[in-house]
mmCIF file of C-alpha atoms in Angstrom:
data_model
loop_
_atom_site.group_PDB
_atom_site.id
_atom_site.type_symbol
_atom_site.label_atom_id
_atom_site.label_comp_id
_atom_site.label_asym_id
_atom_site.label_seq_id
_atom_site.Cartn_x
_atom_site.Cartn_y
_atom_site.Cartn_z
ATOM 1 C CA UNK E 8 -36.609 36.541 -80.073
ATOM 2 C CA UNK E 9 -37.446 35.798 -76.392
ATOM 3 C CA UNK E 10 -40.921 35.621 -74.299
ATOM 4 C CA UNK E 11 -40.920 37.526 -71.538
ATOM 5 C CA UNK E 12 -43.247 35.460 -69.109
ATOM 6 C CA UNK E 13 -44.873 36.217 -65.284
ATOM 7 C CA UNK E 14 -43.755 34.039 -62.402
ATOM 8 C CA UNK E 15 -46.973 34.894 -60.925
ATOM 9 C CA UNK E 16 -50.889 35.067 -62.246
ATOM 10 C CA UNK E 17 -51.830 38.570 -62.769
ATOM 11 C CA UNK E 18 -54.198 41.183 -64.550
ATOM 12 C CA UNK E 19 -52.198 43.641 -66.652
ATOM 13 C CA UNK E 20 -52.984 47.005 -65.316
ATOM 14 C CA UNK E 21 -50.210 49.239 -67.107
ATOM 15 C CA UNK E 22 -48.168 48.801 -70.002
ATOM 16 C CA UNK E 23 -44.965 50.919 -69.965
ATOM 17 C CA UNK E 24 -43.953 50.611 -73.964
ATOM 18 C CA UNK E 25 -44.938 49.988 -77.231
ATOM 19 C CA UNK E 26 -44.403 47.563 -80.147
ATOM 20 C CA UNK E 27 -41.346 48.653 -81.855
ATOM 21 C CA UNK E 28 -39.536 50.474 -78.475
ATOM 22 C CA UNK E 29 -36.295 49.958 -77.427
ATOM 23 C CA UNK E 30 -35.891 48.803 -74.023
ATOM 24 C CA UNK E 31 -32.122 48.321 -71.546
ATOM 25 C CA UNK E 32 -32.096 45.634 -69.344
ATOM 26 C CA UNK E 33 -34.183 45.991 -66.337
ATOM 27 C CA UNK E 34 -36.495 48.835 -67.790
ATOM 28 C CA UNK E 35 -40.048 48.407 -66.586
ATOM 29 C CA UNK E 36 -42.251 46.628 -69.421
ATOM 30 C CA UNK E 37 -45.609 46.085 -67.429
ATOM 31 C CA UNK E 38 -47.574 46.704 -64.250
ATOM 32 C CA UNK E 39 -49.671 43.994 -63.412
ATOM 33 C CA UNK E 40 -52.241 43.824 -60.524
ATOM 34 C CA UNK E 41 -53.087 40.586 -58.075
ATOM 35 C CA UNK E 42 -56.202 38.145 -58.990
ATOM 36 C CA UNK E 43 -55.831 36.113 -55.925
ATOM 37 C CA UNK E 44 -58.122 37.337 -52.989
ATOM 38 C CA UNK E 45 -55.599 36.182 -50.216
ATOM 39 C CA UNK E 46 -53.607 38.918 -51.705
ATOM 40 C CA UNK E 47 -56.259 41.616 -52.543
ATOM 41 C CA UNK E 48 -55.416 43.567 -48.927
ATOM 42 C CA UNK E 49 -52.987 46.076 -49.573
ATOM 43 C CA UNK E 50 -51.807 46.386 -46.017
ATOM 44 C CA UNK E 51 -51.128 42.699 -46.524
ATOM 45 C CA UNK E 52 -47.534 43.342 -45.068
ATOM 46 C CA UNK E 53 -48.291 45.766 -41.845
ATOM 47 C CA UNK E 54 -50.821 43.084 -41.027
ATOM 48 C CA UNK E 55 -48.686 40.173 -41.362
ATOM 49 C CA UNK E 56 -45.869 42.247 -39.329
ATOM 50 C CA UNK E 57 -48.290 42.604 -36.734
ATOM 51 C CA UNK E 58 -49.164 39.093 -36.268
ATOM 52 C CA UNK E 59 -45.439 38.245 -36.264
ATOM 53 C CA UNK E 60 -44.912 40.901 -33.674
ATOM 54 C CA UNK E 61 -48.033 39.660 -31.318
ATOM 55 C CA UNK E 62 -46.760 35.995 -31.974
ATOM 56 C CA UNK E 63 -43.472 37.302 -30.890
ATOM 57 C CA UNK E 64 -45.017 38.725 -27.852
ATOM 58 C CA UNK E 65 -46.937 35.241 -27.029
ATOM 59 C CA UNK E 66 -43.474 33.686 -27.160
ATOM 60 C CA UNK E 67 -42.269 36.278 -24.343
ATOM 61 C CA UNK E 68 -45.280 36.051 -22.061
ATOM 62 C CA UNK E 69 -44.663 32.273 -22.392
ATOM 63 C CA UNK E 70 -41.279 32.524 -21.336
ATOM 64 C CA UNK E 71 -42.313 34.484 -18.382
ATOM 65 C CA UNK E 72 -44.673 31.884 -17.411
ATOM 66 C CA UNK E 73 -42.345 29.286 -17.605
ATOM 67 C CA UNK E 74 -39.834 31.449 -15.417
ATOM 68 C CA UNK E 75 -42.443 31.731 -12.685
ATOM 69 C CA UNK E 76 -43.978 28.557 -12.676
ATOM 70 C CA UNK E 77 -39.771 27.304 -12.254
ATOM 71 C CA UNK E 78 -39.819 29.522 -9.344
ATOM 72 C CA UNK E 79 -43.092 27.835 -8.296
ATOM 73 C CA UNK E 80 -41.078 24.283 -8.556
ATOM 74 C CA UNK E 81 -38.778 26.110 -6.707
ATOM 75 C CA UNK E 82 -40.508 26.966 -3.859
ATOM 76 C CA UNK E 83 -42.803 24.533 -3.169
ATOM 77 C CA UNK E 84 -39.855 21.914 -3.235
ATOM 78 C CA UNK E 85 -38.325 24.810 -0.611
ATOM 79 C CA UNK E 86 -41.490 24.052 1.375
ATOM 80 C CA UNK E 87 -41.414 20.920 0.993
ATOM 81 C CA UNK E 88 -38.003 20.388 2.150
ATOM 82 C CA UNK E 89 -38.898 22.891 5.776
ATOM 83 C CA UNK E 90 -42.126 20.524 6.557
ATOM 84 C CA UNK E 91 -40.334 17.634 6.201
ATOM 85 C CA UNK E 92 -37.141 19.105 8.586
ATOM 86 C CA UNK E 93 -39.871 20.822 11.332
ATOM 87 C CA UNK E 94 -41.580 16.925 11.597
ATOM 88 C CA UNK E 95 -38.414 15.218 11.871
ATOM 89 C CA UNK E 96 -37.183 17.859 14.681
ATOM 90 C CA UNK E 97 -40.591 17.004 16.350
ATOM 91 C CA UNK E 98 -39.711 13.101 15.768
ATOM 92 C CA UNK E 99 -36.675 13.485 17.217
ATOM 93 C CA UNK E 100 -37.829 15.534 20.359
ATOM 94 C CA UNK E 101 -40.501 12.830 20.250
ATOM 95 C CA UNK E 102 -38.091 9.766 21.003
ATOM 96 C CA UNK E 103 -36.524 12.025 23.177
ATOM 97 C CA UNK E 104 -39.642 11.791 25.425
ATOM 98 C CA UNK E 105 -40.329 8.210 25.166
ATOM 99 C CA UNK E 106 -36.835 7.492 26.349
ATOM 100 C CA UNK E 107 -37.329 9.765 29.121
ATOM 101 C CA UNK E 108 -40.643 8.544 29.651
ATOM 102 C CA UNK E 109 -39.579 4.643 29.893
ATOM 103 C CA UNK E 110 -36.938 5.466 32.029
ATOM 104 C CA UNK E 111 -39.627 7.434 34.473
ATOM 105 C CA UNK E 112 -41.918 4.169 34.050
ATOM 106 C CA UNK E 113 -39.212 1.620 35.127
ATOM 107 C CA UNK E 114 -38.345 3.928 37.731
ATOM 108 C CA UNK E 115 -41.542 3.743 38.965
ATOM 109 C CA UNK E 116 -42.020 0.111 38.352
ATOM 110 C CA UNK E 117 -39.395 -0.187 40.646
ATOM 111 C CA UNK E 118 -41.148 2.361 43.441
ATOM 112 C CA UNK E 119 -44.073 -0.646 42.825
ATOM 113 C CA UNK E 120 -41.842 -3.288 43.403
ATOM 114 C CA UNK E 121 -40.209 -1.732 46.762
ATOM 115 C CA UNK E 122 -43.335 -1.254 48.176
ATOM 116 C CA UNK E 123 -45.109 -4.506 47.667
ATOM 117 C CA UNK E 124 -42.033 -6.059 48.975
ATOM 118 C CA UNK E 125 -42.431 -3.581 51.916
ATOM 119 C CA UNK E 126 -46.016 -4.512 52.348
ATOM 120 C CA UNK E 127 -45.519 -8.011 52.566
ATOM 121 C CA UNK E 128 -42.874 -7.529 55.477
ATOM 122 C CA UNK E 129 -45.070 -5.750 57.135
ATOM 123 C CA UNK E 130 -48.215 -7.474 56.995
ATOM 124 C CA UNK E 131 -45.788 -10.666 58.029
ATOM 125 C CA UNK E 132 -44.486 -8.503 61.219
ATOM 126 C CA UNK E 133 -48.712 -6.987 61.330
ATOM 127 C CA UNK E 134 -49.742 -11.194 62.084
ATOM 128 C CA UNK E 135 -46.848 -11.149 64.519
ATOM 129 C CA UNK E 136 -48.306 -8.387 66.348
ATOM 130 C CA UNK E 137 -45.223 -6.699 65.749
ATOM 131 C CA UNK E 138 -46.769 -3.759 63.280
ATOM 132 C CA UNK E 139 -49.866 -1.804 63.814
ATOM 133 C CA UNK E 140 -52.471 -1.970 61.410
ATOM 134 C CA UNK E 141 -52.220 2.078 60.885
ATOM 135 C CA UNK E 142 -48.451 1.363 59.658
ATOM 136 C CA UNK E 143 -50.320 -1.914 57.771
ATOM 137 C CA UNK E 144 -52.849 0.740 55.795
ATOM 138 C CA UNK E 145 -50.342 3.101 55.294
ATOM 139 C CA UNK E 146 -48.267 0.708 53.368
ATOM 140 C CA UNK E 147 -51.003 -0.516 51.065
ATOM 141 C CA UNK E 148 -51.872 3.261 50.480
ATOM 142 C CA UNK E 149 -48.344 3.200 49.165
ATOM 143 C CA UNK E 150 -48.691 0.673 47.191
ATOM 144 C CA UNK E 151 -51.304 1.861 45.341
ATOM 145 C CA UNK E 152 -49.843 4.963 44.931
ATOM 146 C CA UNK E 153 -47.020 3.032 43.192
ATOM 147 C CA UNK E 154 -49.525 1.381 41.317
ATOM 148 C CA UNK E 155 -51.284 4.321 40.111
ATOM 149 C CA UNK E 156 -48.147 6.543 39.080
ATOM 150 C CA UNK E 157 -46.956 3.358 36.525
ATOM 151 C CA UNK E 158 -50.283 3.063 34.968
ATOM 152 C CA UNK E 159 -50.224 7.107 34.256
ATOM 153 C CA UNK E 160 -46.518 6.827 33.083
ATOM 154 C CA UNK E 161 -47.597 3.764 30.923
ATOM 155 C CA UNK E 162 -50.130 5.680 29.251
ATOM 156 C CA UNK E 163 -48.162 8.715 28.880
ATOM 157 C CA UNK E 164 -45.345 6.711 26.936
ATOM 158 C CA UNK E 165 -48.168 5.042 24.785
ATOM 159 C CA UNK E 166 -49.547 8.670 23.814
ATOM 160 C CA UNK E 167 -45.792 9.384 23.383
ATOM 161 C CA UNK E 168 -45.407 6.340 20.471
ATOM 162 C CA UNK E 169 -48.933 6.909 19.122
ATOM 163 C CA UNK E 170 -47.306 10.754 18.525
ATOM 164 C CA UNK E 171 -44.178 8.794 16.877
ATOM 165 C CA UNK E 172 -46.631 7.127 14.740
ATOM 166 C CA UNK E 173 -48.554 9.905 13.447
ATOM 167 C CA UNK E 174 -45.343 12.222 12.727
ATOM 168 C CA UNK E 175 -44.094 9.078 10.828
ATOM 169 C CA UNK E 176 -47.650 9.439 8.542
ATOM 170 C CA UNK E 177 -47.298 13.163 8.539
ATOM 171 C CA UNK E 178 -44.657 12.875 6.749
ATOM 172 C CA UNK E 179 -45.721 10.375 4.166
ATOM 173 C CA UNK E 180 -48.750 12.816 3.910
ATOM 174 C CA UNK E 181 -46.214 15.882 2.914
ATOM 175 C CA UNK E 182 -44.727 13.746 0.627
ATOM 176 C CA UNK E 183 -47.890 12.964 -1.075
ATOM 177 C CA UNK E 184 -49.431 16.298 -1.132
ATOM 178 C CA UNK E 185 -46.262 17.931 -2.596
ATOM 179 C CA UNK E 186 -45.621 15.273 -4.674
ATOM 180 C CA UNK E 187 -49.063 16.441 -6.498
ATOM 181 C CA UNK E 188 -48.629 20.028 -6.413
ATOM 182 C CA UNK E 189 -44.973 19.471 -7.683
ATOM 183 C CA UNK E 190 -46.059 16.934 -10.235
ATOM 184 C CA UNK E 191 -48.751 19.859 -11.257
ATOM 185 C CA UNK E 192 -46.416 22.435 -11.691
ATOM 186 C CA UNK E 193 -43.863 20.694 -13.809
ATOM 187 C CA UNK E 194 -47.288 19.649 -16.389
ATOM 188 C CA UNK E 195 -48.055 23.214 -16.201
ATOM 189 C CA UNK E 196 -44.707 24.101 -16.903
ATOM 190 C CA UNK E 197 -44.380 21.478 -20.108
ATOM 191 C CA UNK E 198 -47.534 23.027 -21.223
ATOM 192 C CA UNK E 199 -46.435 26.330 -21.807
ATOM 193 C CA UNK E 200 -43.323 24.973 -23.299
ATOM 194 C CA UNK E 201 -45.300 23.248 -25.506
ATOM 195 C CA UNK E 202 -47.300 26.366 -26.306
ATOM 196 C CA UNK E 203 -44.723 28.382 -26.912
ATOM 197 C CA UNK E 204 -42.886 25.560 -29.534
ATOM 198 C CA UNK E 205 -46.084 26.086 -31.467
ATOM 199 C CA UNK E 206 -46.075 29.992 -31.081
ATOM 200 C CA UNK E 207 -42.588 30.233 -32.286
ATOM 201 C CA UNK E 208 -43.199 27.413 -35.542
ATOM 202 C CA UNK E 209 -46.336 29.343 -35.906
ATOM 203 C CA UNK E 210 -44.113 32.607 -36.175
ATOM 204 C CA UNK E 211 -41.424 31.372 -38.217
ATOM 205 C CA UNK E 212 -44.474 30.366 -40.921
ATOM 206 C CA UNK E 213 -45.767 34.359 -40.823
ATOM 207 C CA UNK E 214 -42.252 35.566 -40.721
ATOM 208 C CA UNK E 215 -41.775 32.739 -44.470
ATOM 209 C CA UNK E 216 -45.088 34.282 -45.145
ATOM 210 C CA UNK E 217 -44.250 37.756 -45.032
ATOM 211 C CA UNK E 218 -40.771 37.357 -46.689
ATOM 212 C CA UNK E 219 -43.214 35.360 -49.704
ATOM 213 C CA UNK E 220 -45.043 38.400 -49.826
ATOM 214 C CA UNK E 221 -42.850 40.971 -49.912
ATOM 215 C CA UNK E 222 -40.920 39.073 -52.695
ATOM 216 C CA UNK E 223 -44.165 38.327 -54.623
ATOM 217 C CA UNK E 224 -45.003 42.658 -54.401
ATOM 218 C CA UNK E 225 -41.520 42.842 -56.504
ATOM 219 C CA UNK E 226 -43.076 40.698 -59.320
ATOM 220 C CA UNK E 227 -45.920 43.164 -59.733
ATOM 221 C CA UNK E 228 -43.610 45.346 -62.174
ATOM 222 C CA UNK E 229 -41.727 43.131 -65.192
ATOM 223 C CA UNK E 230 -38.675 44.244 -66.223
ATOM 224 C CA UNK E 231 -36.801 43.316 -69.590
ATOM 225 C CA UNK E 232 -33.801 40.687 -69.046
ATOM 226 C CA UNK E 233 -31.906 42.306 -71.140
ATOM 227 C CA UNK E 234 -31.558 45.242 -74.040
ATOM 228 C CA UNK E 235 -34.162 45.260 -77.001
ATOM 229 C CA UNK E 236 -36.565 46.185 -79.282
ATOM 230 C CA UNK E 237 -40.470 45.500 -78.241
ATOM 231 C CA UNK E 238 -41.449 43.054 -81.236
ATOM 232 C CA UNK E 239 -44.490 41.960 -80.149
ATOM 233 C CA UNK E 240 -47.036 42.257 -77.179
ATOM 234 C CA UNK E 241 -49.393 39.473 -77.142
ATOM 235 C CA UNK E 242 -52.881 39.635 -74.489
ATOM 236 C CA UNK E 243 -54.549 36.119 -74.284
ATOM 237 C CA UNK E 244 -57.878 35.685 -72.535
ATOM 238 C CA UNK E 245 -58.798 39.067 -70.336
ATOM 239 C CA UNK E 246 -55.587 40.704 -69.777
ATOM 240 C CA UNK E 247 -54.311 37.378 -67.982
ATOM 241 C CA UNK E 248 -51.120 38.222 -67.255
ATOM 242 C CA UNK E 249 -49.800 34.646 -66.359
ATOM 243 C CA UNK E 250 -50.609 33.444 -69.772
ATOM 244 C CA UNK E 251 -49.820 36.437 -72.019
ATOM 245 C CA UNK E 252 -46.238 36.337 -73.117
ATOM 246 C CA UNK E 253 -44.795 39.738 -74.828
ATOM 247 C CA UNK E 254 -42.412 38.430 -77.406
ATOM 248 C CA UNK E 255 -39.217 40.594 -77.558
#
């Protein structure tokens, strides 16, 4: 003799013999039905396949953000990369003016030198009564004209190193405000990575799920393990499947 027990809790719906019948191995005994409610739906498996296949969708649009937001990287380091080129080019054309500019002011530090040397010979030869006082006034307008070109070329090459200055901060500014938007993309991008880890465990569980399912459906009908005569079928409780062996 040999029980023939469920692997899974059940309500027998359909029996498919009789006491005393002689069964081959693998003919249909019983037909039982589910008593579990998280199996009552009987599109159980279309609906599971449809949350794998929108969970498999999530995965793709995740992808597809990551893609873009690596193009993102990708760009603003691009951008990031030009600014900081275009200031140096402006640094350099920068220097380039305060070396022309300091040679224009010792150039003209020099005009200032000549004439106050020039005005001092002449006043000298003016108390000698050997220079008019026209040629004495035109020299100190000279010399003030001197005068006045360096202090405008000295303040030209300060504006010129202030400008040096700033580029040199504009450029620690780029830094800074790419460093953010870079340092925001790559969390964004991490995110979704992470997102989509969890969207594809998440999946493999449904896709166990289903495959649990679809298994458990193929326990609904029991089957005889092998040739036999039906000796005895036994119902405990209300048709309880899981706890009524059928002796055989």
């Amino acid at each position: 003799p040999q029980a023939i027990q469920s692997i899974i809790a059940g309500r027998l719906e359909n029996w498919f013999v009789q006491e005393g019948d002689y069964v081959a191995k693998g003919d249909t005994i019983v037909f039982i039905s589910e008593v579990k409610s998280e199996y009552f739906d009987p599109d159980l498996l279309a609906r599971t396949n449809e949350q794998i296949d929108a969970k498999s969708q999530s995965v793709e649009s995740y992808d597809q953000k990551m893609i873009a937001l690596q193009n993102q990287y990708a760009a603003l380091q691009e951008s990031l990369n030009l600014k900081k080129e275009q200031t140096r080019n402006k640094i350099k054309q920068t220097r380039n003016k305060i070396s022309i500019d300091s040679i224009d002011l010792i150039a003209y530090e020099n005009n200032l030198t000549i004439a106050e040397n020039q005005l001092s010979r002449t006043k000298d030869l003016y108390d000698k009564g050997l220079k008019t006082l026209t040629e004495l006034q035109e020299k100190e307008y000279k010399i003030q004209a001197a005068n006045a070109k360096v202090n405008v070329q000295q303040n030209k090459l300060l504006n010129q190193k202030n400008v040096l200055s700033n580029l040199f901060l504009e450029i620690k500014s780029i830094e800074r405000d790419f460093a953010d938007k870079l340092a925001k993309s790559q969390s964004d991008k991490q995110s979704a990575l992470s997102s989509k880890l969890e969207t594809v465990a998440a999946t493999s569980k449904l896709k166990n799920q289903y495959s649990n399912y679809s298994e458990r459906q193929k326990f609904y009908y029991i089957t005889a393990p092998q040739s036999g005569y039906i000796t005895k079928a036994i119902k405990k409780g209300i048709d309880r499947c899981d706890q009524s062996p059928k002796n055989k």
